[in-house]
């Protein structure tokens, strides 16, 4: 995942680099050298991306040392005078528009100016990832509906402000790549206002035909007509992608449940309404769409609370009447995990804490491993940490190996020993490396436990580690050498036994063939 992104990026593949890529520096797309100073104030520190007629840079204010995104337009790269005039006009309008807007979800423009016949906009630098990139990197395949609903509500607020601005502003290019998610607070920022325009200009005929992005632009935009309803359509397409990782088909709506079963029926209805062909069939405004999303969010929250309360009652009944009365489905497993996690935090009785850890261990939800890791890393009670390390070893989820290796150095000896034992359940190079370090420990019990764990892994690599460890034992370390020799012998027997089994299988196979032909 990119750690740095600019508010003016509109391509999920765009990257921040310290130096321009030499392959892109053609005669038509020259970029400013690093450390170039603009307006005696802004220093070019890096190239973010190259655009059709310019570039976007990371810049630093010489005085305040603030970091900005610097958007550049080079009119000389236009192929015709008409294209040049249109690009310049659009660039200037974007600068003026953003400078006048004072919304937290819109990038702030510091200033815009001309330097050596090129045009520049100095903008707030957004650190985060665009929605398209987030879906591609973390979606399964899409993002959780609760998260998408929250972001949809935030975007509705931005659209409502734009549509009620004086004069009203139509964004015209809503899409996942134009929505940034801030790293700091996960709030949304609407970026790239290059083709946004006041509604009165559209009414005067200034809007160019077919401006937008396929899969997100409303049907009327194909004819050069735009209205607030056009942005609502584009937002619907954006939320559709966020939920399914699929670009919706403009004239052929495919239900989201075809791709993601977890989408609620109510959300399906809301999204399908935003994507109606006729503008009048969509939500009448961003405010109306927001109201529908907020109501759905509240209902889902209430349903979740009811589900958790029912599960709590079911868990109590399980303890009383037996485990057969509770069916563990993927949905209630997550709720049960949440309930158990909260119970662990609230209870002070050690025996109850241990019981909860053991119950979490048995949950098949993958997130249970993360809860156990958190207990092992952060719980103050050493006994709980020990039980958590044992549970992680039983779950055999490779994601916990790094944590177990770290806890081989826990301040409590029992936690160290249990973590070492658990590492013996992982036949991986990472686990073996962690155990190999333990063989160098001065504490004999630590070394002995590590030897047994390596023996349990029982691979050729494990055998090599023990052979090397034996060589490093001191002359008088007779007892430890015997322990190592015993483990080496067991691994050798295991490896030889596997070879014999393979040979036996081959022998029996040929014997069967021989007997078959003898009968013939």
Coordinates of C-alpha atoms in Angstrom, one line a residue:
X1 CA 0.0 0.0 0.0
X2 CA 1.3 3.4 -0.9
X3 CA 2.1 5.5 2.1
X4 CA 2.2 8.7 0.2
X5 CA -0.4 10.0 -2.3
X6 CA -1.3 13.4 -3.6
X7 CA -4.7 14.9 -3.7
X8 CA -4.2 15.6 -7.4
X9 CA -3.4 12.0 -8.4
X10 CA -6.1 10.4 -10.4
X11 CA -4.4 7.1 -11.3
X12 CA -4.1 4.2 -8.7
X13 CA -0.8 3.2 -10.4
X14 CA 0.9 6.6 -9.9
X15 CA 3.8 6.5 -7.5
X16 CA 6.0 9.0 -5.6
X17 CA 9.6 8.8 -6.7
X18 CA 12.7 10.8 -5.6
X19 CA 13.8 11.2 -9.2
X20 CA 11.9 11.3 -12.5
X21 CA 11.9 8.1 -14.5
X22 CA 14.3 8.7 -17.5
X23 CA 12.0 6.8 -19.8
X24 CA 9.2 9.3 -19.3
X25 CA 11.3 12.4 -20.0
X26 CA 10.6 12.7 -23.6
X27 CA 10.7 16.0 -25.5
X28 CA 7.0 16.3 -25.0
X29 CA 6.9 15.6 -21.3
X30 CA 9.9 17.4 -19.7
X31 CA 9.8 17.6 -16.0
X32 CA 11.4 20.0 -13.6
X33 CA 14.8 18.9 -12.2
X34 CA 14.9 18.2 -8.4
X35 CA 15.6 21.3 -6.2
X36 CA 14.2 23.7 -8.8
X37 CA 12.7 26.7 -7.1
X38 CA 9.4 28.2 -8.2
X39 CA 8.4 31.7 -7.4
X40 CA 11.5 31.9 -5.2
X41 CA 9.5 30.0 -2.6
X42 CA 8.7 26.4 -3.5
X43 CA 11.4 23.7 -3.9
X44 CA 10.7 20.7 -6.1
X45 CA 11.5 17.6 -3.9
X46 CA 10.1 14.8 -6.0
X47 CA 7.9 13.7 -8.9
X48 CA 4.6 12.2 -8.2
X49 CA 3.3 11.6 -11.7
X50 CA 3.4 12.9 -15.3
X51 CA 0.1 14.1 -16.7
X52 CA -1.0 14.6 -20.3
X53 CA 0.2 18.2 -20.4
X54 CA 2.5 18.5 -17.4
X55 CA 3.3 16.9 -14.1
X56 CA 2.6 16.7 -10.4
X57 CA 5.4 17.2 -7.9
X58 CA 6.1 17.1 -4.2
X59 CA 7.2 20.6 -3.1
X60 CA 8.5 22.2 0.0
X61 CA 8.0 25.7 1.2
X62 CA 11.5 27.2 1.8
X63 CA 10.4 29.2 4.8
X64 CA 7.8 27.1 6.6
X65 CA 9.1 23.7 5.3
X66 CA 5.5 22.7 4.7
X67 CA 5.1 19.9 2.1
X68 CA 2.7 20.6 -0.8
X69 CA 1.5 19.0 -4.0
X70 CA 2.4 21.2 -7.0
X71 CA 0.4 20.7 -10.1
X72 CA 1.9 21.9 -13.3
X73 CA 0.4 22.6 -16.8
X74 CA 2.7 23.0 -19.8
X75 CA 0.5 24.5 -22.5
X76 CA 3.2 24.0 -25.2
X77 CA 2.5 20.3 -25.1
X78 CA -1.0 20.8 -26.6
X79 CA -1.3 19.5 -30.1
X80 CA -3.7 22.3 -31.2
X81 CA -4.4 25.9 -30.2
X82 CA -7.9 24.8 -29.3
X83 CA -6.6 22.1 -26.9
X84 CA -4.1 24.5 -25.4
X85 CA -6.8 27.2 -24.7
X86 CA -9.2 24.6 -23.3
X87 CA -6.5 23.1 -21.0
X88 CA -5.4 26.5 -19.7
X89 CA -9.0 27.6 -19.1
X90 CA -9.8 24.4 -17.3
X91 CA -6.6 24.6 -15.2
X92 CA -7.2 28.2 -14.1
X93 CA -10.9 27.4 -13.3
X94 CA -9.8 24.5 -11.1
X95 CA -7.4 26.7 -9.2
X96 CA -10.0 29.4 -8.6
X97 CA -12.7 26.9 -7.7
X98 CA -10.6 25.1 -5.1
X99 CA -9.2 28.3 -3.6
X100 CA -12.8 29.5 -3.0
X101 CA -14.0 26.2 -1.5
X102 CA -13.5 25.8 2.2
X103 CA -14.5 22.2 2.9
X104 CA -12.5 19.8 4.9
X105 CA -13.2 17.0 2.3
X106 CA -11.8 19.1 -0.5
X107 CA -8.0 19.8 -0.9
X108 CA -7.0 23.3 0.1
X109 CA -5.3 25.4 -2.6
X110 CA -2.6 27.7 -1.3
X111 CA -2.1 29.7 -4.5
X112 CA -1.8 29.4 -8.3
X113 CA 0.5 31.3 -10.6
X114 CA 2.3 31.4 -13.9
X115 CA 6.1 30.9 -14.2
X116 CA 8.0 30.8 -17.5
X117 CA 4.8 30.2 -19.5
X118 CA 3.8 27.2 -17.3
X119 CA 0.9 27.2 -14.9
X120 CA 1.1 26.0 -11.3
X121 CA -1.3 25.2 -8.5
X122 CA 0.1 24.8 -5.0
X123 CA -2.2 22.4 -3.1
X124 CA -2.5 20.6 0.2
X125 CA -0.6 17.3 0.1
X126 CA -2.8 14.4 1.1
X127 CA -1.1 11.4 2.7
X128 CA -3.2 8.3 2.1
X129 CA -4.5 5.9 -0.6
X130 CA -7.2 6.4 -3.2
X131 CA -10.3 4.3 -2.9
X132 CA -9.5 2.3 -6.1
X133 CA -6.1 1.3 -4.7
X134 CA -7.7 0.4 -1.3
X135 CA -10.2 -1.9 -2.9
X136 CA -7.5 -3.6 -5.0
X137 CA -5.1 -4.1 -2.0
X138 CA -7.4 -4.8 0.9
X139 CA -10.8 -5.8 -0.6
X140 CA -12.2 -9.4 -0.2
X141 CA -13.1 -8.7 -3.0
X142 CA -14.8 -5.5 -1.9
X143 CA -14.8 -3.5 1.4
X144 CA -17.1 -4.1 4.4
X145 CA -20.5 -2.5 3.8
X146 CA -20.4 -0.6 7.1
X147 CA -17.2 1.2 6.0
X148 CA -18.5 1.9 2.5
X149 CA -21.7 3.4 4.0
X150 CA -19.7 5.7 6.3
X151 CA -17.6 7.0 3.4
X152 CA -20.8 7.3 1.2
X153 CA -22.3 9.6 3.9
X154 CA -19.1 11.7 4.0
X155 CA -19.1 12.0 0.2
X156 CA -22.8 13.0 0.2
X157 CA -21.9 15.9 2.6
X158 CA -19.3 17.1 0.1
X159 CA -21.7 16.8 -2.9
X160 CA -24.4 18.6 -1.0
X161 CA -22.0 21.5 -0.3
X162 CA -21.0 21.6 -4.0
X163 CA -24.5 21.3 -5.3
X164 CA -25.7 24.1 -3.0
X165 CA -22.8 26.4 -3.7
X166 CA -23.4 29.7 -5.3
X167 CA -23.4 29.0 -8.2
X168 CA -23.9 25.2 -7.9
X169 CA -20.9 23.1 -8.8
X170 CA -21.2 19.7 -10.7
X171 CA -18.2 17.5 -10.1
X172 CA -18.7 15.4 -13.2
X173 CA -15.9 12.8 -12.6
X174 CA -16.8 11.0 -9.4
X175 CA -14.9 7.7 -9.4
X176 CA -12.8 5.6 -6.9
X177 CA -9.5 6.9 -8.2
X178 CA -10.6 10.5 -7.3
X179 CA -11.5 9.8 -3.7
X180 CA -8.6 9.8 -1.2
X181 CA -8.7 8.1 2.2
X182 CA -6.5 10.1 4.6
X183 CA -4.0 8.0 6.6
X184 CA -4.5 10.2 9.7
X185 CA -8.2 9.7 10.3
X186 CA -9.5 7.6 7.4
X187 CA -11.7 10.5 6.3
X188 CA -12.5 11.0 2.6
X189 CA -11.1 13.8 0.4
X190 CA -12.6 14.5 -3.1
X191 CA -9.7 15.2 -5.5
X192 CA -9.1 16.3 -9.1
X193 CA -11.6 19.1 -9.8
X194 CA -10.2 19.5 -13.3
X195 CA -13.5 19.0 -15.1
X196 CA -15.8 20.3 -12.3
X197 CA -17.8 23.3 -13.5
X198 CA -20.5 25.7 -12.2
X199 CA -23.9 24.7 -13.3
X200 CA -24.5 28.0 -15.1
X201 CA -21.7 27.2 -17.5
X202 CA -23.4 24.0 -18.4
X203 CA -26.6 25.9 -19.0
X204 CA -24.7 28.3 -21.3
X205 CA -23.4 25.3 -23.3
X206 CA -19.8 25.4 -22.1
X207 CA -19.8 21.7 -21.0
X208 CA -18.0 19.5 -23.5
X209 CA -19.7 16.3 -24.5
X210 CA -18.8 12.9 -23.0
X211 CA -16.7 14.2 -20.2
X212 CA -16.3 11.6 -17.4
X213 CA -15.1 8.1 -16.9
X214 CA -16.7 5.0 -18.4
X215 CA -18.6 2.9 -15.8
X216 CA -19.1 6.0 -13.6
X217 CA -20.4 8.7 -15.9
X218 CA -24.2 9.0 -16.0
X219 CA -26.0 8.2 -19.3
X220 CA -26.9 11.9 -19.9
X221 CA -23.2 12.8 -19.8
X222 CA -22.9 10.9 -23.1
X223 CA -24.9 13.8 -24.6
X224 CA -23.1 16.5 -22.7
X225 CA -25.8 17.1 -20.2
X226 CA -25.1 17.3 -16.5
X227 CA -26.9 18.0 -13.3
X228 CA -26.6 17.1 -9.6
X229 CA -28.3 13.8 -10.5
X230 CA -25.2 13.0 -12.7
X231 CA -23.0 13.2 -9.6
X232 CA -25.4 11.0 -7.7
X233 CA -25.2 8.4 -10.4
X234 CA -21.4 8.5 -10.4
X235 CA -21.3 8.2 -6.6
X236 CA -23.6 5.1 -6.9
X237 CA -21.1 3.6 -9.4
X238 CA -18.2 4.4 -7.0
X239 CA -19.9 2.7 -4.0
X240 CA -20.8 -0.3 -6.2
X241 CA -17.1 -0.7 -7.0
X242 CA -16.1 -0.3 -3.4
X243 CA -18.5 -3.0 -2.3
X244 CA -17.9 -5.5 -5.2
X245 CA -14.5 -4.6 -6.8
X246 CA -16.5 -4.6 -10.1
X247 CA -17.2 -1.7 -12.4
X248 CA -21.0 -1.5 -12.9
X249 CA -22.5 -1.7 -16.4
X250 CA -24.3 1.6 -17.1
X251 CA -27.2 0.2 -19.1
X252 CA -27.3 -3.3 -17.5
X253 CA -27.4 -3.2 -13.7
X254 CA -26.1 -6.5 -12.2
X255 CA -27.1 -7.0 -8.6
X256 CA -24.2 -6.7 -6.2
X257 CA -25.2 -9.9 -4.5
X258 CA -24.0 -11.7 -7.7
X259 CA -20.5 -10.7 -6.5
X260 CA -20.8 -10.3 -2.7
X261 CA -23.5 -12.1 -0.7
X262 CA -22.9 -9.9 2.4
X263 CA -24.5 -6.8 0.9
X264 CA -27.8 -6.1 2.6
X265 CA -31.0 -5.9 0.6
X266 CA -31.5 -2.3 1.7
X267 CA -28.1 -1.2 0.5
X268 CA -28.7 -3.0 -2.8
X269 CA -31.9 -1.0 -3.2
X270 CA -30.2 2.3 -2.4
X271 CA -27.3 1.7 -4.9
X272 CA -29.6 0.5 -7.6
X273 CA -31.7 3.6 -7.3
X274 CA -28.7 5.9 -7.7
X275 CA -27.9 4.1 -10.9
X276 CA -31.2 4.5 -12.6
X277 CA -31.0 5.5 -16.3
X278 CA -33.4 8.5 -16.0
X279 CA -32.1 11.3 -13.7
X280 CA -35.6 11.8 -12.3
X281 CA -35.7 8.2 -11.0
X282 CA -32.6 8.7 -8.8
X283 CA -32.5 10.4 -5.4
X284 CA -33.5 14.0 -5.8
X285 CA -30.4 15.3 -4.0
X286 CA -27.3 14.3 -2.2
X287 CA -29.0 15.2 1.1
X288 CA -31.8 12.6 0.3
X289 CA -29.2 10.0 -0.5
X290 CA -27.3 10.7 2.7
X291 CA -30.6 10.4 4.7
X292 CA -31.1 6.9 3.2
X293 CA -27.6 5.8 4.0
X294 CA -27.8 7.2 7.6
X295 CA -31.1 5.4 8.2
X296 CA -29.6 2.2 6.9
X297 CA -26.5 2.6 9.1
X298 CA -28.6 3.0 12.2
X299 CA -30.8 -0.1 11.3
X300 CA -27.7 -2.2 10.7
X301 CA -26.3 -1.0 14.0
X302 CA -29.5 -1.9 15.8
X303 CA -29.6 -5.3 14.1
X304 CA -26.0 -5.9 15.2
X305 CA -26.7 -5.1 18.8
X306 CA -29.8 -7.4 18.7
X307 CA -27.6 -10.2 17.2
X308 CA -24.9 -9.7 19.9
X309 CA -27.5 -9.8 22.7
X310 CA -29.1 -13.0 21.3
X311 CA -25.6 -14.5 21.0
X312 CA -24.8 -13.6 24.6
X313 CA -28.0 -15.3 25.7
X314 CA -27.2 -18.3 23.5
X315 CA -23.7 -18.5 25.0
X316 CA -25.1 -18.5 28.5
X317 CA -27.5 -21.3 27.5
X318 CA -24.6 -23.2 26.0
X319 CA -22.8 -23.1 29.3
X320 CA -25.9 -24.4 31.0
X321 CA -27.4 -26.9 28.5
X322 CA -24.4 -27.9 26.2
X323 CA -22.8 -26.7 23.0
X324 CA -25.3 -28.4 20.6
X325 CA -27.8 -25.6 21.0
X326 CA -25.6 -23.0 19.3
X327 CA -24.8 -23.2 15.6
X328 CA -21.5 -21.5 14.7
X329 CA -21.9 -19.6 11.4
X330 CA -19.3 -17.2 9.9
X331 CA -21.6 -14.3 10.9
X332 CA -22.1 -15.1 14.6
X333 CA -18.4 -16.3 15.0
X334 CA -17.3 -12.7 14.6
X335 CA -19.9 -11.5 17.0
X336 CA -18.9 -14.2 19.5
X337 CA -15.3 -13.3 19.2
X338 CA -16.2 -9.6 19.9
X339 CA -18.2 -10.7 23.0
X340 CA -15.4 -12.9 24.3
X341 CA -12.8 -10.1 23.7
X342 CA -15.0 -7.7 25.7
X343 CA -15.5 -10.2 28.5
X344 CA -11.7 -10.8 28.7
X345 CA -11.1 -7.0 29.1
X346 CA -13.8 -6.6 31.7
X347 CA -13.3 -9.7 33.9
X348 CA -10.6 -9.6 36.7
X349 CA -10.8 -13.3 37.8
X350 CA -7.8 -15.1 36.5
X351 CA -9.6 -18.5 36.0
X352 CA -12.3 -16.8 33.9
X353 CA -9.6 -15.0 31.8
X354 CA -7.9 -18.4 31.1
X355 CA -11.2 -20.0 30.2
X356 CA -12.0 -17.2 27.7
X357 CA -8.6 -17.5 26.1
X358 CA -9.1 -21.2 25.6
X359 CA -12.6 -20.5 24.1
X360 CA -11.1 -18.0 21.7
X361 CA -8.5 -20.5 20.6
X362 CA -11.3 -22.9 19.5
X363 CA -13.1 -20.3 17.3
X364 CA -12.4 -20.9 13.6
X365 CA -12.7 -17.2 12.7
X366 CA -9.2 -16.1 11.5
X367 CA -9.5 -12.9 13.5
X368 CA -9.3 -15.0 16.7
X369 CA -5.5 -15.3 16.1
X370 CA -5.2 -11.5 16.2
X371 CA -7.0 -11.4 19.5
X372 CA -4.7 -14.0 21.0
X373 CA -1.6 -12.2 19.6
X374 CA -2.9 -9.0 21.3
X375 CA -3.2 -10.8 24.6
X376 CA 0.2 -12.3 24.3
X377 CA 1.8 -8.9 23.5
X378 CA -0.1 -6.6 25.9
X379 CA -1.7 -8.5 28.8
X380 CA 0.0 -7.7 32.1
X381 CA -0.7 -11.1 33.6
X382 CA 2.1 -13.6 32.8
X383 CA -0.2 -16.6 33.2
X384 CA -2.6 -15.2 30.6
X385 CA 0.3 -14.5 28.3
X386 CA 1.5 -18.1 28.7
X387 CA -1.9 -19.6 28.0
X388 CA -2.2 -17.3 24.9
X389 CA 1.1 -18.5 23.6
X390 CA 0.1 -22.1 24.0
X391 CA -3.2 -21.4 22.2
X392 CA -1.4 -19.8 19.3
X393 CA 0.8 -22.9 19.0
X394 CA -2.4 -25.1 18.8
X395 CA -4.0 -22.8 16.2
X396 CA -0.9 -23.1 13.9
X397 CA -1.6 -19.9 12.1
X398 CA 1.7 -18.7 10.6
X399 CA 0.8 -15.1 11.2
X400 CA 1.7 -15.5 14.8
X401 CA 5.2 -16.8 14.3
X402 CA 6.8 -13.4 14.5
X403 CA 5.0 -12.7 17.8
X404 CA 6.0 -16.0 19.3
X405 CA 9.7 -15.3 18.3
X406 CA 9.5 -12.0 20.1
X407 CA 8.0 -13.5 23.2
X408 CA 10.9 -16.0 23.5
X409 CA 12.5 -12.9 25.2
X410 CA 9.5 -12.2 27.5
X411 CA 10.5 -11.1 31.0
X412 CA 8.6 -14.1 32.4
X413 CA 10.4 -17.4 32.0
X414 CA 7.3 -19.5 31.7
X415 CA 6.0 -17.3 28.8
X416 CA 9.4 -17.7 27.2
X417 CA 9.3 -21.5 27.5
X418 CA 5.7 -21.8 26.3
X419 CA 6.4 -19.6 23.3
X420 CA 9.4 -21.7 22.4
X421 CA 7.3 -24.9 22.6
X422 CA 4.6 -23.4 20.4
X423 CA 7.2 -22.5 17.7
X424 CA 7.8 -26.3 17.4
X425 CA 4.4 -26.6 15.8
X426 CA 5.5 -24.5 12.7
X427 CA 7.6 -26.2 10.1
X428 CA 8.9 -22.9 8.7
X429 CA 12.2 -21.3 8.2
X430 CA 11.1 -18.3 10.3
X431 CA 10.3 -20.6 13.3
X432 CA 13.6 -22.5 13.0
X433 CA 15.5 -19.2 12.9
X434 CA 13.8 -18.1 16.1
X435 CA 14.5 -21.4 17.8
X436 CA 18.1 -21.4 16.6
X437 CA 18.7 -18.1 18.5
X438 CA 17.3 -19.7 21.6
X439 CA 20.0 -22.4 21.4
X440 CA 22.5 -19.7 22.2
X441 CA 20.7 -18.7 25.5
X442 CA 22.7 -19.2 28.7
X443 CA 19.7 -20.7 30.4
X444 CA 19.8 -24.5 30.1
X445 CA 16.0 -24.9 30.4
X446 CA 15.6 -22.4 27.4
X447 CA 18.1 -24.4 25.4
X448 CA 16.6 -27.7 26.3
X449 CA 13.0 -26.6 25.4
X450 CA 14.3 -25.2 22.1
X451 CA 16.0 -28.5 21.3
X452 CA 12.7 -30.3 21.8
X453 CA 10.8 -27.8 19.7
X454 CA 13.3 -28.2 16.9
X455 CA 13.0 -32.0 17.2
X456 CA 9.3 -31.7 16.9
X457 CA 9.7 -29.8 13.6
X458 CA 11.9 -32.8 12.5
X459 CA 13.0 -31.5 9.1
X460 CA 16.4 -31.8 7.4
X461 CA 17.0 -28.2 8.2
X462 CA 16.1 -28.9 11.9
X463 CA 18.7 -31.7 11.9
X464 CA 21.4 -29.4 10.5
X465 CA 20.7 -26.9 13.2
X466 CA 21.0 -29.5 16.0
X467 CA 24.2 -30.9 14.5
X468 CA 25.7 -27.4 14.5
X469 CA 24.4 -26.7 18.1
X470 CA 26.1 -29.9 19.3
X471 CA 29.5 -28.8 18.0
X472 CA 29.2 -25.5 19.9
X473 CA 28.4 -27.1 23.3
X474 CA 31.3 -27.0 25.8
X475 CA 33.5 -29.9 26.6
X476 CA 31.9 -30.5 30.0
X477 CA 28.3 -29.9 28.7
X478 CA 27.7 -33.7 28.7
X479 CA 24.0 -33.6 29.7
X480 CA 23.0 -31.1 27.0
X481 CA 24.9 -33.1 24.4
X482 CA 23.0 -36.2 25.4
X483 CA 19.7 -34.3 25.0
X484 CA 20.8 -33.0 21.5
X485 CA 22.0 -36.5 20.5
X486 CA 18.6 -38.0 21.5
X487 CA 16.8 -35.4 19.4
X488 CA 19.2 -36.0 16.5
X489 CA 18.6 -39.7 16.7
X490 CA 14.8 -39.3 16.7
X491 CA 14.9 -36.9 13.7
X492 CA 17.1 -39.4 11.8
X493 CA 14.8 -42.3 12.6
X494 CA 11.8 -40.2 11.5
X495 CA 13.5 -39.2 8.2
X496 CA 14.7 -42.8 7.5
X497 CA 11.3 -44.1 8.4
X498 CA 9.8 -41.8 5.8
X499 CA 12.3 -43.2 3.2
X500 CA 11.5 -46.8 4.1
X501 CA 7.8 -46.1 3.8
X502 CA 8.3 -44.7 0.3
X503 CA 10.4 -47.8 -0.7
X504 CA 7.8 -50.1 0.8
X505 CA 5.1 -48.5 -1.2
X506 CA 7.1 -48.9 -4.4
X507 CA 7.9 -52.6 -3.5
X508 CA 4.3 -53.4 -2.8
X509 CA 3.3 -51.7 -6.1
X510 CA 5.7 -53.8 -8.1
X511 CA 4.7 -56.9 -6.2
X512 CA 1.1 -56.3 -7.2
X513 CA 2.1 -56.0 -10.8
X514 CA 4.2 -59.1 -10.7
X515 CA 1.3 -61.1 -9.1
X516 CA -1.1 -59.7 -11.6
X517 CA 0.9 -61.1 -14.6
X518 CA 1.6 -64.4 -12.8
X519 CA -2.1 -64.9 -12.6
X520 CA -2.4 -64.2 -16.3

